[in-house]
């Protein structure tokens, strides 16, 4: 398994991630319940993006010193491209989170704890899936074609159903949970489980917040299946794949609160994300015929996302 990740790079990466998680959990996520303002969310979103940029710069400087300028340029470019792709695709996951919270009428100040577990679950899940995916690709090269076809079909479906809202009330997982668990009618602060006295015995109930947590974690699985194959179109280096993915996930809570009050302004973003998936799918299908340069891929993805955001804001102003 070919990788630029030395023991020093892996140790640095995990050290940065643990430090960022500690800050996110105990500084950003700590304290009393409160509604995160757009300003606060914006500041922390910029901080997370800045840390990711500094990591990319540090990776380039290290590789430039140890492996040469050509390798440093290539790997730093792969990291930035992978980061942008994963960050963009993660936005769609944020909209799903927002839809879930709205469906269950979860107040903003109670969403924080669910999002903490959602981000932690996504990190663990993607780490396992990435190493499994890299191993499979090194053993079975033809899987790249399977991933490419999957992304192409997923992108087309996302475009086709972009304006349709999912019917959560008939969601099979939600119906199964309601059929097998005792669920309270109302929230109980940030608690996932409560006990009620019935017939002289304590009976365990789950709150609607627990149902949201399960659905959030399930959405992480669905979006990981979509987004992880996309990074393999850029690189199969496990260090670059994992670092770009994890850095894209870190800070999602802050980005969620930033987008929560303005989600309706980005109505066309899903079309942009579907075009990104279609482009990446085509790139993977052509991998043995013509290798689309990473720099060109970065430019295409940035142009698609930027254009969809600009058109969305223009449409909002016209309304």
Short mmCIF file of C-alpha atoms in Angstrom, two decimals:
data_model
loop_
_atom_site.label_atom_id
_atom_site.label_comp_id
_atom_site.label_asym_id
_atom_site.label_seq_id
_atom_site.Cartn_x
_atom_site.Cartn_y
_atom_site.Cartn_z
CA UNK A 1 0.00 0.00 0.00
CA UNK A 2 1.91 3.03 -1.30
CA UNK A 3 1.73 6.12 0.89
CA UNK A 4 3.68 9.24 1.81
CA UNK A 5 2.56 8.84 5.41
CA UNK A 6 5.57 8.32 7.66
CA UNK A 7 5.26 7.62 11.37
CA UNK A 8 5.95 11.29 12.02
CA UNK A 9 3.19 12.43 9.66
CA UNK A 10 0.67 10.00 11.11
CA UNK A 11 1.54 11.06 14.67
CA UNK A 12 1.23 14.74 13.73
CA UNK A 13 -2.12 14.15 12.04
CA UNK A 14 -3.62 12.24 14.97
CA UNK A 15 -2.25 14.84 17.40
CA UNK A 16 -3.89 17.67 15.46
CA UNK A 17 -7.18 15.76 15.18
CA UNK A 18 -7.28 14.97 18.91
CA UNK A 19 -6.52 18.59 19.77
CA UNK A 20 -9.24 19.84 17.40
CA UNK A 21 -11.75 17.34 18.79
CA UNK A 22 -10.94 18.44 22.34
CA UNK A 23 -11.52 22.06 21.37
CA UNK A 24 -14.72 21.20 19.52
CA UNK A 25 -16.12 19.14 22.40
CA UNK A 26 -15.00 21.11 25.44
CA UNK A 27 -14.62 24.68 24.14
CA UNK A 28 -17.09 25.03 21.28
CA UNK A 29 -19.44 22.31 22.51
CA UNK A 30 -18.95 22.80 26.23
CA UNK A 31 -20.83 25.00 28.63
CA UNK A 32 -24.54 25.59 29.06
CA UNK A 33 -27.18 25.03 26.44
CA UNK A 34 -27.34 27.98 24.10
CA UNK A 35 -28.37 28.82 20.57
CA UNK A 36 -25.23 29.11 18.43
CA UNK A 37 -25.28 32.43 16.60
CA UNK A 38 -24.41 32.80 12.92
CA UNK A 39 -21.42 34.96 13.91
CA UNK A 40 -20.08 32.35 16.34
CA UNK A 41 -20.59 29.55 13.82
CA UNK A 42 -18.91 31.62 11.10
CA UNK A 43 -15.84 32.32 13.23
CA UNK A 44 -15.35 28.64 14.10
CA UNK A 45 -15.94 27.56 10.50
CA UNK A 46 -13.13 29.88 9.40
CA UNK A 47 -10.91 28.50 12.19
CA UNK A 48 -11.44 24.87 11.07
CA UNK A 49 -10.77 25.72 7.43
CA UNK A 50 -7.65 27.64 8.43
CA UNK A 51 -6.32 24.69 10.45
CA UNK A 52 -6.88 22.43 7.43
CA UNK A 53 -5.03 24.89 5.20
CA UNK A 54 -2.14 25.04 7.67
CA UNK A 55 -1.96 21.25 7.71
CA UNK A 56 -1.82 21.22 3.89
CA UNK A 57 0.98 23.81 3.98
CA UNK A 58 2.86 21.81 6.61
CA UNK A 59 2.46 18.62 4.57
CA UNK A 60 3.84 20.37 1.49
CA UNK A 61 6.83 21.78 3.42
CA UNK A 62 7.64 18.38 4.95
CA UNK A 63 7.44 16.52 1.63
CA UNK A 64 9.36 19.26 -0.16
CA UNK A 65 12.21 18.71 2.30
CA UNK A 66 12.09 14.89 2.37
CA UNK A 67 10.72 13.75 -1.00
CA UNK A 68 11.26 16.65 -3.38
CA UNK A 69 9.22 19.49 -4.87
CA UNK A 70 7.34 17.35 -7.42
CA UNK A 71 6.01 14.94 -4.78
CA UNK A 72 5.18 17.80 -2.41
CA UNK A 73 3.20 19.66 -5.09
CA UNK A 74 1.31 16.52 -6.15
CA UNK A 75 0.36 15.34 -2.67
CA UNK A 76 -0.61 18.80 -1.40
CA UNK A 77 -2.79 19.24 -4.49
CA UNK A 78 -4.41 15.85 -3.90
CA UNK A 79 -5.12 16.81 -0.28
CA UNK A 80 -6.72 20.15 -1.22
CA UNK A 81 -8.80 18.58 -3.99
CA UNK A 82 -9.95 15.71 -1.78
CA UNK A 83 -10.75 18.16 1.03
CA UNK A 84 -12.85 20.36 -1.26
CA UNK A 85 -14.76 17.38 -2.68
CA UNK A 86 -15.48 15.88 0.75
CA UNK A 87 -16.38 19.26 2.26
CA UNK A 88 -18.77 19.96 -0.61
CA UNK A 89 -20.47 16.58 -0.40
CA UNK A 90 -20.73 16.93 3.39
CA UNK A 91 -22.93 20.00 2.88
CA UNK A 92 -25.70 17.75 1.58
CA UNK A 93 -25.45 15.78 4.81
CA UNK A 94 -25.91 19.02 6.75
CA UNK A 95 -29.16 19.69 4.93
CA UNK A 96 -30.37 16.21 5.91
CA UNK A 97 -29.50 16.93 9.55
CA UNK A 98 -31.46 20.18 9.35
CA UNK A 99 -34.45 18.37 7.87
CA UNK A 100 -34.35 15.77 10.69
CA UNK A 101 -34.20 18.43 13.42
CA UNK A 102 -37.08 20.34 11.84
CA UNK A 103 -39.19 17.18 11.47
CA UNK A 104 -38.81 16.35 15.18
CA UNK A 105 -39.02 20.03 16.20
CA UNK A 106 -35.70 19.91 18.08
CA UNK A 107 -34.74 23.38 19.38
CA UNK A 108 -31.36 24.71 18.22
CA UNK A 109 -29.96 24.66 21.76
CA UNK A 110 -30.64 20.89 22.04
CA UNK A 111 -29.11 19.97 18.70
CA UNK A 112 -25.54 20.33 19.91
CA UNK A 113 -25.25 16.97 21.68
CA UNK A 114 -26.66 15.01 18.72
CA UNK A 115 -24.22 16.73 16.36
CA UNK A 116 -21.27 15.87 18.62
CA UNK A 117 -22.10 12.17 18.38
CA UNK A 118 -22.85 12.56 14.69
CA UNK A 119 -19.38 13.96 13.94
CA UNK A 120 -17.60 11.41 16.17
CA UNK A 121 -19.52 8.58 14.53
CA UNK A 122 -18.65 9.88 11.07
CA UNK A 123 -14.93 10.00 11.95
CA UNK A 124 -14.85 6.40 13.21
CA UNK A 125 -16.98 5.11 10.36
CA UNK A 126 -14.98 6.79 7.61
CA UNK A 127 -11.66 5.69 9.08
CA UNK A 128 -12.75 2.05 8.93
CA UNK A 129 -14.31 2.39 5.47
CA UNK A 130 -11.31 4.23 4.00
CA UNK A 131 -8.76 1.62 5.06
CA UNK A 132 -11.08 -1.16 3.87
CA UNK A 133 -11.62 0.66 0.56
CA UNK A 134 -7.91 1.28 -0.03
CA UNK A 135 -7.12 -2.38 0.64
CA UNK A 136 -9.87 -3.56 -1.70
CA UNK A 137 -8.70 -1.26 -4.50
CA UNK A 138 -5.10 -2.45 -4.18
CA UNK A 139 -6.37 -6.04 -4.47
CA UNK A 140 -9.09 -5.48 -7.08
CA UNK A 141 -8.38 -2.58 -9.42
CA UNK A 142 -11.67 -3.12 -11.26
CA UNK A 143 -13.52 -1.83 -8.19
CA UNK A 144 -12.64 1.69 -9.36
CA UNK A 145 -15.02 1.13 -12.27
CA UNK A 146 -17.73 -0.03 -9.86
CA UNK A 147 -17.22 3.08 -7.72
CA UNK A 148 -17.26 5.27 -10.83
CA UNK A 149 -20.53 3.79 -12.10
CA UNK A 150 -22.03 4.09 -8.61
CA UNK A 151 -21.11 7.78 -8.34
CA UNK A 152 -22.40 8.49 -11.84
CA UNK A 153 -25.77 6.88 -11.07
CA UNK A 154 -25.94 8.57 -7.65
CA UNK A 155 -25.24 11.97 -9.22
CA UNK A 156 -27.97 11.49 -11.81
CA UNK A 157 -30.46 10.40 -9.13
CA UNK A 158 -29.52 13.38 -6.95
CA UNK A 159 -30.17 15.75 -9.88
CA UNK A 160 -33.46 14.04 -10.71
CA UNK A 161 -34.83 14.14 -7.16
CA UNK A 162 -33.19 17.42 -6.05
CA UNK A 163 -36.52 19.19 -5.50
CA UNK A 164 -38.27 16.31 -3.76
CA UNK A 165 -38.45 16.22 0.03
CA UNK A 166 -38.13 12.75 1.62
CA UNK A 167 -41.20 11.46 3.45
CA UNK A 168 -39.71 10.94 6.91
CA UNK A 169 -43.01 9.84 8.42
CA UNK A 170 -42.89 6.66 6.33
CA UNK A 171 -39.15 6.10 6.72
CA UNK A 172 -38.65 2.32 7.32
CA UNK A 173 -35.96 2.81 9.97
CA UNK A 174 -38.05 5.34 11.89
CA UNK A 175 -41.12 3.10 11.72
CA UNK A 176 -39.04 0.16 13.00
CA UNK A 177 -37.69 2.22 15.91
CA UNK A 178 -41.15 3.42 16.88
CA UNK A 179 -42.45 -0.15 16.67
CA UNK A 180 -39.73 -1.68 18.86
CA UNK A 181 -38.97 1.09 21.38
CA UNK A 182 -41.05 3.01 23.88
CA UNK A 183 -40.80 6.66 22.82
CA UNK A 184 -41.80 9.65 24.94
CA UNK A 185 -44.16 12.22 23.48
CA UNK A 186 -41.91 15.12 24.38
CA UNK A 187 -38.25 16.00 24.83
CA UNK A 188 -36.49 15.86 28.19
CA UNK A 189 -33.61 18.28 27.79
CA UNK A 190 -30.57 16.65 26.20
CA UNK A 191 -31.46 13.18 27.50
CA UNK A 192 -31.65 10.27 25.09
CA UNK A 193 -33.12 7.82 27.63
CA UNK A 194 -35.49 8.42 30.56
CA UNK A 195 -37.22 6.13 33.07
CA UNK A 196 -40.91 6.34 33.88
CA UNK A 197 -42.72 4.57 36.72
CA UNK A 198 -45.42 2.23 35.47
CA UNK A 199 -47.17 -0.28 37.72
CA UNK A 200 -44.56 0.14 40.42
CA UNK A 201 -41.70 -0.57 38.02
CA UNK A 202 -39.27 1.72 36.24
CA UNK A 203 -39.74 1.45 32.48
CA UNK A 204 -37.11 2.72 30.06
CA UNK A 205 -38.21 5.14 27.36
CA UNK A 206 -36.21 6.82 24.62
CA UNK A 207 -36.84 10.44 23.75
CA UNK A 208 -37.35 11.89 20.25
CA UNK A 209 -33.76 13.14 20.56
CA UNK A 210 -32.59 9.49 20.52
CA UNK A 211 -34.53 8.85 17.31
CA UNK A 212 -32.83 11.85 15.72
CA UNK A 213 -29.42 10.54 16.85
CA UNK A 214 -30.03 7.14 15.22
CA UNK A 215 -31.17 8.77 11.97
CA UNK A 216 -28.18 11.14 11.99
CA UNK A 217 -25.76 8.23 12.41
CA UNK A 218 -27.57 6.32 9.66
CA UNK A 219 -27.29 9.34 7.36
CA UNK A 220 -23.52 9.33 8.06
CA UNK A 221 -23.36 5.79 6.68
CA UNK A 222 -25.34 6.71 3.55
CA UNK A 223 -23.23 9.77 2.80
CA UNK A 224 -19.97 7.96 3.54
CA UNK A 225 -20.91 5.38 0.90
CA UNK A 226 -21.39 8.25 -1.56
CA UNK A 227 -18.43 10.45 -0.69
CA UNK A 228 -15.58 8.03 0.10
CA UNK A 229 -15.45 6.52 -3.42
CA UNK A 230 -15.19 10.08 -4.76
CA UNK A 231 -11.79 10.65 -3.13
CA UNK A 232 -10.43 7.48 -4.76
CA UNK A 233 -10.78 9.24 -8.10
CA UNK A 234 -8.14 11.69 -6.86
CA UNK A 235 -5.74 9.40 -4.99
CA UNK A 236 -5.51 5.97 -3.38
CA UNK A 237 -2.82 7.05 -0.92
CA UNK A 238 -4.40 6.13 2.47
CA UNK A 239 -2.74 9.05 4.23
CA UNK A 240 -4.13 11.64 1.80
CA UNK A 241 -7.54 9.92 1.63
CA UNK A 242 -7.95 9.77 5.41
CA UNK A 243 -6.55 13.20 6.26
CA UNK A 244 -8.61 15.04 3.64
CA UNK A 245 -11.76 13.20 4.78
CA UNK A 246 -11.28 13.78 8.50
CA UNK A 247 -10.36 17.44 8.10
CA UNK A 248 -13.48 17.91 5.96
CA UNK A 249 -15.64 16.37 8.70
CA UNK A 250 -14.10 18.29 11.60
CA UNK A 251 -15.94 21.55 12.11
CA UNK A 252 -19.15 20.27 10.50
CA UNK A 253 -21.07 21.28 13.62
CA UNK A 254 -20.00 24.88 13.22
CA UNK A 255 -20.80 24.79 9.51
CA UNK A 256 -24.21 23.30 10.29
CA UNK A 257 -25.15 26.20 12.55
CA UNK A 258 -23.81 28.60 9.92
CA UNK A 259 -26.08 27.11 7.25
CA UNK A 260 -29.09 26.40 9.47
CA UNK A 261 -30.47 29.95 9.22
CA UNK A 262 -29.79 30.31 5.50
CA UNK A 263 -30.38 26.85 4.05
CA UNK A 264 -33.24 28.13 1.87
CA UNK A 265 -30.78 30.48 0.13
CA UNK A 266 -28.90 27.57 -1.45
CA UNK A 267 -31.73 25.91 -3.35
CA UNK A 268 -29.52 25.10 -6.36
CA UNK A 269 -26.61 23.66 -4.38
CA UNK A 270 -27.90 20.09 -4.69
CA UNK A 271 -27.70 20.39 -8.47
CA UNK A 272 -24.08 21.47 -8.10
CA UNK A 273 -23.31 18.54 -5.81
CA UNK A 274 -24.93 16.12 -8.25
CA UNK A 275 -22.72 17.51 -11.05
CA UNK A 276 -19.65 16.97 -8.86
CA UNK A 277 -20.61 13.32 -8.35
CA UNK A 278 -21.23 12.88 -12.08
CA UNK A 279 -17.86 14.44 -12.94
CA UNK A 280 -15.99 12.29 -10.39
CA UNK A 281 -17.83 9.18 -11.62
CA UNK A 282 -16.80 9.88 -15.23
CA UNK A 283 -13.23 10.55 -14.09
CA UNK A 284 -13.07 7.14 -12.40
CA UNK A 285 -14.56 5.34 -15.42
CA UNK A 286 -11.88 6.92 -17.65
CA UNK A 287 -9.02 6.27 -15.25
CA UNK A 288 -7.28 3.68 -17.47
CA UNK A 289 -8.08 5.52 -20.71
CA UNK A 290 -7.23 9.11 -19.78
CA UNK A 291 -6.12 10.30 -16.34
CA UNK A 292 -7.74 13.69 -15.77
CA UNK A 293 -5.14 15.87 -13.97
CA UNK A 294 -5.78 16.57 -10.30
CA UNK A 295 -5.41 20.34 -10.83
CA UNK A 296 -8.07 20.26 -13.55
CA UNK A 297 -10.36 18.26 -11.23
CA UNK A 298 -9.84 20.84 -8.48
CA UNK A 299 -10.76 23.65 -10.88
CA UNK A 300 -13.89 21.85 -12.12
CA UNK A 301 -15.17 21.04 -8.63
CA UNK A 302 -14.50 24.59 -7.37
CA UNK A 303 -16.20 26.07 -10.45
CA UNK A 304 -19.28 23.84 -10.09
CA UNK A 305 -19.75 24.57 -6.38
CA UNK A 306 -19.00 28.27 -6.77
CA UNK A 307 -21.42 28.64 -9.68
CA UNK A 308 -24.23 26.79 -7.88
CA UNK A 309 -23.78 28.98 -4.79
CA UNK A 310 -23.79 32.22 -6.84
CA UNK A 311 -26.86 31.16 -8.85
CA UNK A 312 -28.64 30.13 -5.63
CA UNK A 313 -28.02 33.52 -4.02
CA UNK A 314 -29.11 35.31 -7.20
CA UNK A 315 -32.31 33.29 -7.31
CA UNK A 316 -32.96 34.10 -3.65
CA UNK A 317 -32.56 37.84 -4.29
CA UNK A 318 -34.96 37.68 -7.23
CA UNK A 319 -37.57 35.99 -5.04
#
